[in-house]
Each structure stands twice: as C-alpha cells, then as structure tokens.
Amino acid sequence: MQGVGVLGGATRSGSISTLSMEDNNLVLSSEDSSSPDESELELGLGLSLGGTACKPQQHYARILTAKDFPSVGSSVSVSASSSSSSSSSSCSSSLSRANVTAGTKRSADSVAAANGASQVVGWPPIRSYRMNTLVNQAKLPATEEFNSLIGNSKNSNTVAGKGTNNCSDKNNGSAKENGRLRSSLFVKVNMDGTPIGRKVDLSAHRCYETLAQTLEDMFHTSTSTISSIRSSGEEHDKATRSSKMLEGSSDFVLTYEDKDGDWMLVGDVPWGMFINSVRRLKIMRTSEAKGLAPRSEERNGRQRTNPI
Amino acid sequence: MREERTEMSKDDDRSPPLDLRGADIAESSSKTRNCVTGSGHVTGMNPMEFQAPYPDQVLENVLENVLQFLTSRRDRNAASLVCKSWCRVEALTRSELFIGNCYSVSPKRATARFSRVRAVAIKGRPRFADFNLMPPEWGAHFKPWVAALGSAYPWLEKVYLKRMSVTDEDLKHLAEYFPYFKELVLVCCDGFGTRGLAVIAKKCRQLRVLDLIESEVADSDMDWIGEFPESGITCLESLIFDCVESPINFEALERLVVRSPSLKKLRLNRFVSIGQLYRLMVRAPQLTHLGTGSFSLAEGVAHGDQEPDYESAFAACKSLVCLSGFREIATDYLSAIYAVCANLTSLNLSYANINAEQLKTVIFHCHKLQTFWVLDTICDEGLQAAAATCKDLRELRVFPIDAREDSEGPVSEVGLQAISEGCRKLQSILYFCQHMTNAAVIAMSNNCPDLEVFRLCIMGRHRPDHLTGQPMDEGFGAIVKNCKKLTRLAVSGLLTDQAFSYIGRYGKLVRTLSVAFAGNSDRGLKYVLEGCPRLQKLEIRDSPFGDEALRSGLHHYYNMRFLWMSSCSLSPQGCREIARALPRLVVEVIKDEAEVNRGECEEHIDDAFDILYMYRSLEGPRDDAPHFVTILH
C-alpha cells in the first residue's frame, strides 16, 4: 500500500478515467504523460519553464510539474487551458501570467494522477498514523523482486516476500528506534539510466518493505525506461537492460546517500537510523555499487531487530 | 472556554455586528480594555480612558455568584458583553479557558484578563496540516503558554491541547509548575516523547487523566509507565495511550492498574497482547472504556489449550460501554466480546481488518450502539447489518483500508443508503468510498434530519455520480437543504459552482466547511463567503478560486477562526490586498519546505507560495514564524 505523500508514485492503468470525465477540469490522457519525458522541469514554484533545470549538474528532474499540466489549481480560466491536451505551450502561457503562482507544486502532485498514479499529497485525507498502521496490517504482495535490491540480506528477517508484513512488530521489546517523527520527509530517488528522478516521502513508510514496494511501482511503469517490465507502457531503447532489474536478478541495488555524503546499501541499519541519516536514494547498477561497504559490515553477526 | 475576539477598531464604541449563537468568541470591545483583573489593576490599552468609578460592590458580588454557574463559553461570551461590570465579573468567574487558535491571542493577554482559570484548552495547527500539506515546524508551540500559565495559574488542573507542538521540556514544566495538576489530554500533538511522559507520571501525584490521542510520541527508550508511583493508591481514572508506538513495561502497567481502583478508561497500545489484556481486565472489571491493544497473541505464543477465558473476562466488565483497539486483530478471538456488546454505546473497529461475516456476529448484539467506527472491509453488507441492528446510531465513521484513488471500493452508495434507512437518528457521518450517487446522498438528507456533521470523501477526485454521470451537486445540495441542523460539511467528488450555490443558500448554520478539488470558478467561493453567516473554519485545497473570490469575504474574515487555501488560484497581490484591508488579520503564505529543505537552490518567484492561511489575531504577526512562512502586510 502506498503511503501518503509519495510524489508521482504508482501508476495504474485504468485510473486515468477519473480525470477524463468532466469538462471543466483538466482533460488528461495517457499521451500527456509522455511530454515531461522530454522536458526536464524542476518542480519549482517559479518560472523554470520547459527545458531549464535550476541546477545543471542535477540532471534529473521530476516527471510532472504544474507547468506541464495546468490543473484546477493553477489556472483561473480553466476552460481555456483544459481544451488543449496539455502541451508545454499551453501551460507556459497559463503560467506566464505572473499572478498565477499559488500552489504550483501541490497541483503538480495532483496532476501526478494523470498518469494513473494516485499519490496526491494529503489525499485522501487520512492521517499518516492511520495509513501507517493499516499498512502494517495489510498483507503486502510478495516483494521478492525488490528484496534483491535491499541490502545484502543482513536483514533476513525483514525480507518478507511471504505475503505477511514483517513491519508490524508485535511484541518485540527491543524494536526501539530514534523516534524522530516528521510529518513529511521527501527524498529524491534516481535510477541509473533514467534521466528523470522521482521523490518519495519516507515518513509515509515504516519499514523497508513498503518503501521497496513503492519504489518498484514508481519505477516500473513510469514513462521512463523500465516500463516494459510490466507488459504495458512504451518501448524504449533501454528496455532490455532494465527489464531484468526488478525480476529478481541483481542488476541493480538500492542505495542511499547519508548525512556524511557516503553511499550505503539500503537495508542494513534499523529503519529509524536510516530515516535519520538518509539524504537521497539511488537505484544503482550492481557493478557500480560493488565498492560500497555497508555500514554495518562490522556487525555481521549481530542479529538485526525488526525495524518498525 | 473561549477566546478573545479581534477588536474591530480601538475607537469604535459600538458593538460590531455579532452573531452570538454562532460565534464561539466574545467581542472584545472597549469594555474589555478596562476590565479589572483579580489583582486590581487595569489591563488597558488606551491610557486616555479613565476607569469608571467602582460600581455597586454588592451588585457585583451577586453577579459573581450567579455567573459562576454559567458553563457554556458562548453564554459567557454573551454575558461579558452586557456592560463593563458584567465583563469584569465574567472574567473573574471563568474557570475554563478555550483558545481556538493559539495565535489569536497571546498567553499574556489571555492570562491577564482571566485570573482564576483552572482548565485550559488550546488548539494550534490547522487541520489540513495533518495530511502532510504543510511542512512540519510551522509553529503552534506550547512553550510560551506553559510559561505564562505557570505564573498566572499555579492552581491549574487541566490542560487540553490539540495540534500543538509540545516538547518534553514543556511537559517537565507542566509537572513542575502545577502541583494540583489532574488532567492532561493531548490530541494530534507532537514534539514530545516517552521521556516527557515519564516526568508527568512521576511528578503529578494527583494525576487523574492522561490521554494521548492520535499523537506522535517519540520513543526515547524510557519506561514511563514504570515512573508512576510504585506504592499506594493512585487517583488515575483515565489512561489512554493507544497511539504510542513503542513497547511499554507491562508488569509496571499491571501493578499500576491494580493500584488504581478509580480507573475507568484504559486504552492500550498495540504492544499489549491479548494475553496481557486478559490479565489487566481481570484486575479492572470496573472499566467503562477499554482499548484492547493488539488483540492478538504475543509473538512466540501459540494458540493452545492453556488460553485464558477471554469471554468471562469480558463478561465480568459489566460497566463496559466503549470498546476500541483491535490493532492487530486475530479474528478468532472476536467472539470473546459478545458478552459486552449489548451494553456498548461506542465501538471502534477502525483498525480491524474484518469482513462482513465477522462483523455481523458482533454487530448483531449491539442494539445500543451510538458511535461506530469501522473499516470498509466490512463492505456494504456489513453496513446493512449495522443499519439493521443499530437503531440508535448517532455517529458513523467508515475508513478505507486502502486509501488510494483507484482501489477497490468495498463500500458504496448501497451502504450509505442502508445506513440512512436504518439509522434515522444519525447525527454525524464520515464516509470514505470510491463511488457514490446523488440518490443515496439525497436519501440520507431525507432520512436523517438530525444530521449535524456530513463528511463524504469520494476518494477518486472529480468523480461524478457513477450511475448518472452527473456532478454530485444535487446530493450535497439536498444535504444542506434538508438537514437543518448541519454545522459541519466536507464535500468531494465532481462538484460545480452550483454545489456552492446551494451551500451558500441553505447552509445557514454551517460552521466548518472542507473543500477539495471542487468548483469551477470564483463564483463558487463567493457563494459560500457571501451566503454562510456562521462560517468559522474554511479549508480549501486544489480548487480554482482566485483573488476575486477571496475579496468577497472581506466582510466576514473577522468572524472566522481561520481560512486555509492551498493550491488554488490566488496571487500574492491578492493576498496582500486582504492583509492591508484587514489589519487584525494575520495573513500567512507558506511555501512547501520539502523543496527548500533539501539544500537545493531553486529559482522561484519570491512571492510564490503554496498555502494561504489566515486568521484573526489581537497580536499581529507572530514572532516564531519559520523561514518558509511569510506574513503579509
């Protein structure tokens, strides 16, 4: 189950219909989702219109921004902008009006649904406490494919793939973590070979399984290269390379950059520690990740407690 | 319990238009400025005004004796407006202070006016902040309050906080400043941890109530339960900690329960197994409110024949009226609760993943049920069963197990229709679903005339009536038209300006309105701002309302507690206009820090923002605003 606040999360075929019915609102079709592919747009509030990234060295950009899709939030005369199937030109014009600036970020989130992704921040309005509690209870589908990405199995007891969720730590008294709980903790996620990065709200997760599930959904049917895996989506050049990624082979591993700037394998440390030190995530090719020493290498023999 | 209202104008001697029934704040006119406090000096803002000669002392004493019986804060607000002497006496006799927005009045001003307060309630963050729409660290700190309360009310007994940031330090001060402290209730709060709880447990010897409800409690690895005094009888009446996400010292809890004969309310967290629950229940059969914790076996414990007799434990709790918990329910044990069902007035199964059949076995017994919270896993069929049995139902909340827009919708208009037909006394409903029809909503509006709270969340945004393809305007229109007592409304689904036209025309008692992904144009918001005189709290997201609509509410904003608008079509200039027109309004524009926080420098228009949050205040711009908040002027 996806947590609240995952930006541009899972895509689902068929949910596009939710947005296509009404006249006055944005008419989006699946074709639209391909447009951000070309334009690398920063999700800034401001005027980085199509093509310019704020920081050139950060070549990844979010998939969707309000600039692509003049959603209900960003344009007063919605009818004018909704008539076109959101091309960059129409959104540029709607946004070039200096006075329409409010909420461009959040409406971008709502636009993520155009892709069939239902990860709008704060919608539906359920408190994260409830979301997380129910996630812990829900039987997650086996995430075996992704488990190969998560660390080198020092976390044998968290590699679920059994249909039950090990997140919920029933009575394990030692499952303590630094409880610095924030209401949102967005970090960027990039995948090798994919120019466009995403963002995920880590505070919506309480364990590695749900994060893995989210990332898997995020990257498997996005408009980027790995869409071919799930037998839907577009053809891309790099399909062959990435098709193996999530199917259990370990072409890719999930890594993160911590506070000190070091790249570590995800899954070694207790969840709470991970949350406190992670700055961003990257799905790296295994070949490139070989140099990474997991932080807990010296704790090889230590039994890992179930992170909550 | 109330808050002070913004003065419309210092020199304005007439009472500004006041809607006494609806407003939960008092007009603070020039009279208030000259109220004499308990210590005899004038809290005046205008040094030019003389204090009137002391009125008839006898009359005041009589008044004091009479006014002390007024409990409702609205009545008190009204009484304080009669004349200066009534204002003064009312301030002396008010023992419960309610601050609906912690920034509307400063601790100093509040404590200066009301000198004999024993209970304080303070609310902080706006509700939409609960859904990650705003960066954390926005504010609503309890710290300045605890300091002021400490010096003004050493006899303070009760503190109720909602959506405030409370630190361990604050809790420590609470425990230190108030030797008679009895009740602490923290709802949707954060910023503290088990360390703070430990101090409260240890030092507040007269503690009767410690309720933590839906709050985020950091795990500082402290055995806070063990900090309660180890010997002697405690006066504990209520201990609610089901939201605490860390294990507790069960043995200490058991000893505590044994030593607390007055304990009536106990809500355990999910780290308490059913076996442990049993041990507690047999020691506390006097409980009226029970939260069962996980309601499943501890890890490593097998389903065996040595299991305690859960049924008799429940049967022994003859006073049990409110049951909740079931955080990780093992459904085999559900039958244990049958014995108490007949007496239950409140049942919360909203964390229990049970199906219709399982629910039926329980609900069949619950004839007296008035409050029912449940997950949509029970499906329409489960709701039909509830409707058939619970004729006295007043409040229903149906939560989604899978809160996504395109998930399966186990409940629909069928369930809503059934409830409306079976539960005619319904007053409050919160219903999450994927699909709805106007017909079902209209039916509810006709069948349930007592409805005061109607919150329907069709999780798919912009979704029309799934049978007719029409917008949901008519359904919500019927609700505001037919439910004459409606005070709170949350709308969803595909809605045009027409829906808002209905709300403005018929929603004369509506105080709280939540809008998301709705409307076509400025007219929608205008209808509401011009039509709803009792509107106090308006929260809107992702709707195409702009500056012109915002302007149309100028006449009303001083009457409101707050207005929240995020991802709408507002401009900085538009908001600035409001700030300039209404000097007593604090107009905050908030940028989403999630972007700013990552150390990236993003080019953006300086003025751009995500959220407009504005509220009346006697204090002007707050001084604790974080960097992502700009206060316009």
PDB file of N, CA and C in Angstrom, chain A residues 112-164:
ATOM      1  N   ALA A 112      -0.121  14.345 -10.848  1.00  0.00           N
ATOM      2  CA  ALA A 112       0.505  13.024 -10.948  1.00  0.00           C
ATOM      3  C   ALA A 112      -0.534  11.959 -11.232  1.00  0.00           C
ATOM      4  N   ALA A 113      -1.743  12.265 -10.840  1.00  0.00           N
ATOM      5  CA  ALA A 113      -2.793  11.277 -11.069  1.00  0.00           C
ATOM      6  C   ALA A 113      -3.097  11.107 -12.540  1.00  0.00           C
ATOM      7  N   ALA A 114      -2.675  12.056 -13.305  1.00  0.00           N
ATOM      8  CA  ALA A 114      -2.921  11.934 -14.732  1.00  0.00           C
ATOM      9  C   ALA A 114      -2.290  10.677 -15.272  1.00  0.00           C
ATOM     10  N   ASN A 115      -1.209  10.315 -14.659  1.00  0.00           N
ATOM     11  CA  ASN A 115      -0.523   9.124 -15.088  1.00  0.00           C
ATOM     12  C   ASN A 115      -1.209   7.873 -14.596  1.00  0.00           C
ATOM     13  N   GLY A 116      -2.269   8.054 -13.875  1.00  0.00           N
ATOM     14  CA  GLY A 116      -2.866   6.909 -13.229  1.00  0.00           C
ATOM     15  C   GLY A 116      -2.283   6.721 -11.847  1.00  0.00           C
ATOM     16  N   ALA A 117      -1.270   7.488 -11.531  1.00  0.00           N
ATOM     17  CA  ALA A 117      -0.716   7.380 -10.182  1.00  0.00           C
ATOM     18  C   ALA A 117      -1.670   8.056  -9.220  1.00  0.00           C
ATOM     19  N   SER A 118      -1.892   7.458  -8.093  1.00  0.00           N
ATOM     20  CA  SER A 118      -2.842   8.078  -7.193  1.00  0.00           C
ATOM     21  C   SER A 118      -2.148   8.634  -5.979  1.00  0.00           C
ATOM     22  N   GLN A 119      -0.984   9.136  -6.145  1.00  0.00           N
ATOM     23  CA  GLN A 119      -0.256   9.596  -4.973  1.00  0.00           C
ATOM     24  C   GLN A 119      -0.280  11.109  -4.888  1.00  0.00           C
ATOM     25  N   VAL A 120      -1.403  11.613  -4.585  1.00  0.00           N
ATOM     26  CA  VAL A 120      -1.507  13.041  -4.346  1.00  0.00           C
ATOM     27  C   VAL A 120      -1.223  13.276  -2.883  1.00  0.00           C
ATOM     28  N   VAL A 121      -0.434  14.282  -2.602  1.00  0.00           N
ATOM     29  CA  VAL A 121      -0.112  14.530  -1.211  1.00  0.00           C
ATOM     30  C   VAL A 121      -1.375  14.871  -0.436  1.00  0.00           C
ATOM     31  N   GLY A 122      -1.514  14.212   0.677  1.00  0.00           N
ATOM     32  CA  GLY A 122      -2.619  14.550   1.553  1.00  0.00           C
ATOM     33  C   GLY A 122      -3.983  14.151   1.037  1.00  0.00           C
ATOM     34  N   TRP A 123      -4.022  13.262   0.077  1.00  0.00           N
ATOM     35  CA  TRP A 123      -5.326  12.836  -0.429  1.00  0.00           C
ATOM     36  C   TRP A 123      -5.322  11.336  -0.618  1.00  0.00           C
ATOM     37  N   PRO A 124      -6.324  10.643  -0.203  1.00  0.00           N
ATOM     38  CA  PRO A 124      -7.449  11.143   0.580  1.00  0.00           C
ATOM     39  C   PRO A 124      -6.998  11.598   1.973  1.00  0.00           C
ATOM     40  N   PRO A 125      -7.811  12.394   2.602  1.00  0.00           N
ATOM     41  CA  PRO A 125      -7.395  12.986   3.872  1.00  0.00           C
ATOM     42  C   PRO A 125      -7.460  11.999   5.028  1.00  0.00           C
ATOM     43  N   ILE A 126      -6.403  11.203   5.086  1.00  0.00           N
ATOM     44  CA  ILE A 126      -6.279  10.251   6.184  1.00  0.00           C
ATOM     45  C   ILE A 126      -4.988  10.584   6.902  1.00  0.00           C
ATOM     46  N   ARG A 127      -5.019  10.589   8.180  1.00  0.00           N
ATOM     47  CA  ARG A 127      -3.793  10.920   8.899  1.00  0.00           C
ATOM     48  C   ARG A 127      -2.752   9.835   8.702  1.00  0.00           C
ATOM     49  N   SER A 128      -1.500  10.246   8.667  1.00  0.00           N
ATOM     50  CA  SER A 128      -0.457   9.260   8.382  1.00  0.00           C
ATOM     51  C   SER A 128      -0.397   8.182   9.442  1.00  0.00           C
ATOM     52  N   TYR A 129      -0.811   8.498  10.638  1.00  0.00           N
ATOM     53  CA  TYR A 129      -0.806   7.464  11.673  1.00  0.00           C
ATOM     54  C   TYR A 129      -1.679   6.294  11.257  1.00  0.00           C
ATOM     55  N   ARG A 130      -2.845   6.614  10.773  1.00  0.00           N
ATOM     56  CA  ARG A 130      -3.778   5.563  10.358  1.00  0.00           C
ATOM     57  C   ARG A 130      -3.244   4.837   9.143  1.00  0.00           C
ATOM     58  N   MET A 131      -2.728   5.587   8.194  1.00  0.00           N
ATOM     59  CA  MET A 131      -2.179   4.974   6.985  1.00  0.00           C
ATOM     60  C   MET A 131      -1.097   3.969   7.342  1.00  0.00           C
ATOM     61  N   ASN A 132      -0.196   4.398   8.197  1.00  0.00           N
ATOM     62  CA  ASN A 132       0.922   3.535   8.545  1.00  0.00           C
ATOM     63  C   ASN A 132       0.462   2.325   9.312  1.00  0.00           C
ATOM     64  N   THR A 133      -0.476   2.521  10.197  1.00  0.00           N
ATOM     65  CA  THR A 133      -0.965   1.389  10.979  1.00  0.00           C
ATOM     66  C   THR A 133      -1.610   0.359  10.076  1.00  0.00           C
ATOM     67  N   LEU A 134      -2.376   0.826   9.120  1.00  0.00           N
ATOM     68  CA  LEU A 134      -3.062  -0.117   8.246  1.00  0.00           C
ATOM     69  C   LEU A 134      -2.098  -0.774   7.279  1.00  0.00           C
ATOM     70  N   VAL A 135      -1.076  -0.038   6.896  1.00  0.00           N
ATOM     71  CA  VAL A 135      -0.053  -0.643   6.057  1.00  0.00           C
ATOM     72  C   VAL A 135       0.572  -1.810   6.780  1.00  0.00           C
ATOM     73  N   ASN A 136       0.813  -1.611   8.037  1.00  0.00           N
ATOM     74  CA  ASN A 136       1.437  -2.666   8.813  1.00  0.00           C
ATOM     75  C   ASN A 136       0.579  -3.906   8.884  1.00  0.00           C
ATOM     76  N   GLN A 137      -0.707  -3.688   8.784  1.00  0.00           N
ATOM     77  CA  GLN A 137      -1.598  -4.828   8.900  1.00  0.00           C
ATOM     78  C   GLN A 137      -1.857  -5.503   7.577  1.00  0.00           C
ATOM     79  N   ALA A 138      -1.878  -4.700   6.541  1.00  0.00           N
ATOM     80  CA  ALA A 138      -2.290  -5.242   5.250  1.00  0.00           C
ATOM     81  C   ALA A 138      -1.288  -6.275   4.776  1.00  0.00           C
ATOM     82  N   LYS A 139      -1.810  -7.263   4.116  1.00  0.00           N
ATOM     83  CA  LYS A 139      -0.908  -8.282   3.593  1.00  0.00           C
ATOM     84  C   LYS A 139      -0.306  -7.727   2.323  1.00  0.00           C
ATOM     85  N   LEU A 140       0.956  -7.504   2.336  1.00  0.00           N
ATOM     86  CA  LEU A 140       1.613  -6.983   1.154  1.00  0.00           C
ATOM     87  C   LEU A 140       1.868  -8.103   0.172  1.00  0.00           C
ATOM     88  N   PRO A 141       1.742  -7.815  -1.101  1.00  0.00           N
ATOM     89  CA  PRO A 141       2.140  -8.821  -2.075  1.00  0.00           C
ATOM     90  C   PRO A 141       3.626  -9.064  -1.946  1.00  0.00           C
ATOM     91  N   ALA A 142       4.021 -10.253  -2.349  1.00  0.00           N
ATOM     92  CA  ALA A 142       5.430 -10.606  -2.196  1.00  0.00           C
ATOM     93  C   ALA A 142       6.293  -9.611  -2.923  1.00  0.00           C
ATOM     94  N   THR A 143       7.252  -9.106  -2.238  1.00  0.00           N
ATOM     95  CA  THR A 143       8.130  -8.138  -2.882  1.00  0.00           C
ATOM     96  C   THR A 143       9.480  -8.749  -3.106  1.00  0.00           C
ATOM     97  N   GLU A 144       9.446  -9.960  -3.572  1.00  0.00           N
ATOM     98  CA  GLU A 144      10.710 -10.676  -3.716  1.00  0.00           C
ATOM     99  C   GLU A 144      11.627 -10.019  -4.695  1.00  0.00           C
ATOM    100  N   GLU A 145      11.015  -9.492  -5.759  1.00  0.00           N
ATOM    101  CA  GLU A 145      11.878  -8.900  -6.771  1.00  0.00           C
ATOM    102  C   GLU A 145      12.690  -7.793  -6.172  1.00  0.00           C
ATOM    103  N   PHE A 146      12.035  -7.007  -5.407  1.00  0.00           N
ATOM    104  CA  PHE A 146      12.725  -5.849  -4.906  1.00  0.00           C
ATOM    105  C   PHE A 146      13.644  -6.176  -3.752  1.00  0.00           C
ATOM    106  N   ASN A 147      13.385  -7.266  -3.127  1.00  0.00           N
ATOM    107  CA  ASN A 147      14.215  -7.584  -1.978  1.00  0.00           C
ATOM    108  C   ASN A 147      15.655  -7.783  -2.379  1.00  0.00           C
ATOM    109  N   SER A 148      15.836  -8.155  -3.617  1.00  0.00           N
ATOM    110  CA  SER A 148      17.211  -8.329  -4.047  1.00  0.00           C
ATOM    111  C   SER A 148      17.929  -6.997  -4.079  1.00  0.00           C
ATOM    112  N   LEU A 149      17.152  -5.949  -4.136  1.00  0.00           N
ATOM    113  CA  LEU A 149      17.765  -4.645  -4.148  1.00  0.00           C
ATOM    114  C   LEU A 149      18.137  -4.178  -2.761  1.00  0.00           C
ATOM    115  N   ILE A 150      17.419  -4.711  -1.818  1.00  0.00           N
ATOM    116  CA  ILE A 150      17.592  -4.157  -0.488  1.00  0.00           C
ATOM    117  C   ILE A 150      18.711  -4.858   0.230  1.00  0.00           C
ATOM    118  N   GLY A 151      19.791  -4.239   0.276  1.00  0.00           N
ATOM    119  CA  GLY A 151      20.904  -4.682   1.113  1.00  0.00           C
ATOM    120  C   GLY A 151      21.327  -6.093   0.840  1.00  0.00           C
ATOM    121  N   ASN A 152      22.356  -6.472   1.500  1.00  0.00           N
ATOM    122  CA  ASN A 152      22.824  -7.825   1.309  1.00  0.00           C
ATOM    123  C   ASN A 152      22.361  -8.688   2.445  1.00  0.00           C
ATOM    124  N   SER A 153      21.080  -8.721   2.576  1.00  0.00           N
ATOM    125  CA  SER A 153      20.438  -9.713   3.431  1.00  0.00           C
ATOM    126  C   SER A 153      21.027  -9.888   4.813  1.00  0.00           C
ATOM    127  N   LYS A 154      21.499  -8.836   5.378  1.00  0.00           N
ATOM    128  CA  LYS A 154      21.738  -8.959   6.799  1.00  0.00           C
ATOM    129  C   LYS A 154      20.395  -8.850   7.463  1.00  0.00           C
ATOM    130  N   ASN A 155      19.464  -8.420   6.674  1.00  0.00           N
ATOM    131  CA  ASN A 155      18.130  -8.251   7.192  1.00  0.00           C
ATOM    132  C   ASN A 155      17.283  -9.409   6.762  1.00  0.00           C
ATOM    133  N   SER A 156      17.713 -10.577   7.075  1.00  0.00           N
ATOM    134  CA  SER A 156      16.957 -11.738   6.629  1.00  0.00           C
ATOM    135  C   SER A 156      15.560 -11.737   7.214  1.00  0.00           C
ATOM    136  N   ASN A 157      15.419 -11.180   8.351  1.00  0.00           N
ATOM    137  CA  ASN A 157      14.086 -11.219   8.921  1.00  0.00           C
ATOM    138  C   ASN A 157      13.201 -10.095   8.438  1.00  0.00           C
ATOM    139  N   THR A 158      13.722  -9.237   7.635  1.00  0.00           N
ATOM    140  CA  THR A 158      12.823  -8.238   7.095  1.00  0.00           C
ATOM    141  C   THR A 158      12.526  -8.495   5.637  1.00  0.00           C
ATOM    142  N   VAL A 159      13.228  -9.414   5.060  1.00  0.00           N
ATOM    143  CA  VAL A 159      12.909  -9.749   3.679  1.00  0.00           C
ATOM    144  C   VAL A 159      11.660 -10.582   3.710  1.00  0.00           C
ATOM    145  N   ALA A 160      10.577  -9.951   3.497  1.00  0.00           N
ATOM    146  CA  ALA A 160       9.296 -10.619   3.710  1.00  0.00           C
ATOM    147  C   ALA A 160       9.006 -11.594   2.599  1.00  0.00           C
ATOM    148  N   GLY A 161       8.449 -11.072   1.545  1.00  0.00           N
ATOM    149  CA  GLY A 161       8.101 -11.909   0.410  1.00  0.00           C
ATOM    150  C   GLY A 161       7.262 -13.089   0.815  1.00  0.00           C
ATOM    151  N   LYS A 162       6.643 -13.005   1.955  1.00  0.00           N
ATOM    152  CA  LYS A 162       5.865 -14.166   2.384  1.00  0.00           C
ATOM    153  C   LYS A 162       4.398 -13.849   2.421  1.00  0.00           C
ATOM    154  N   GLY A 163       4.092 -12.688   1.978  1.00  0.00           N
ATOM    155  CA  GLY A 163       2.683 -12.354   1.998  1.00  0.00           C
ATOM    156  C   GLY A 163       2.235 -11.778   3.323  1.00  0.00           C
ATOM    157  N   THR A 164       3.067 -11.870   4.310  1.00  0.00           N
ATOM    158  CA  THR A 164       2.705 -11.161   5.546  1.00  0.00           C
ATOM    159  C   THR A 164       3.727 -10.074   5.757  1.00  0.00           C
TER     160      THR A 164
END
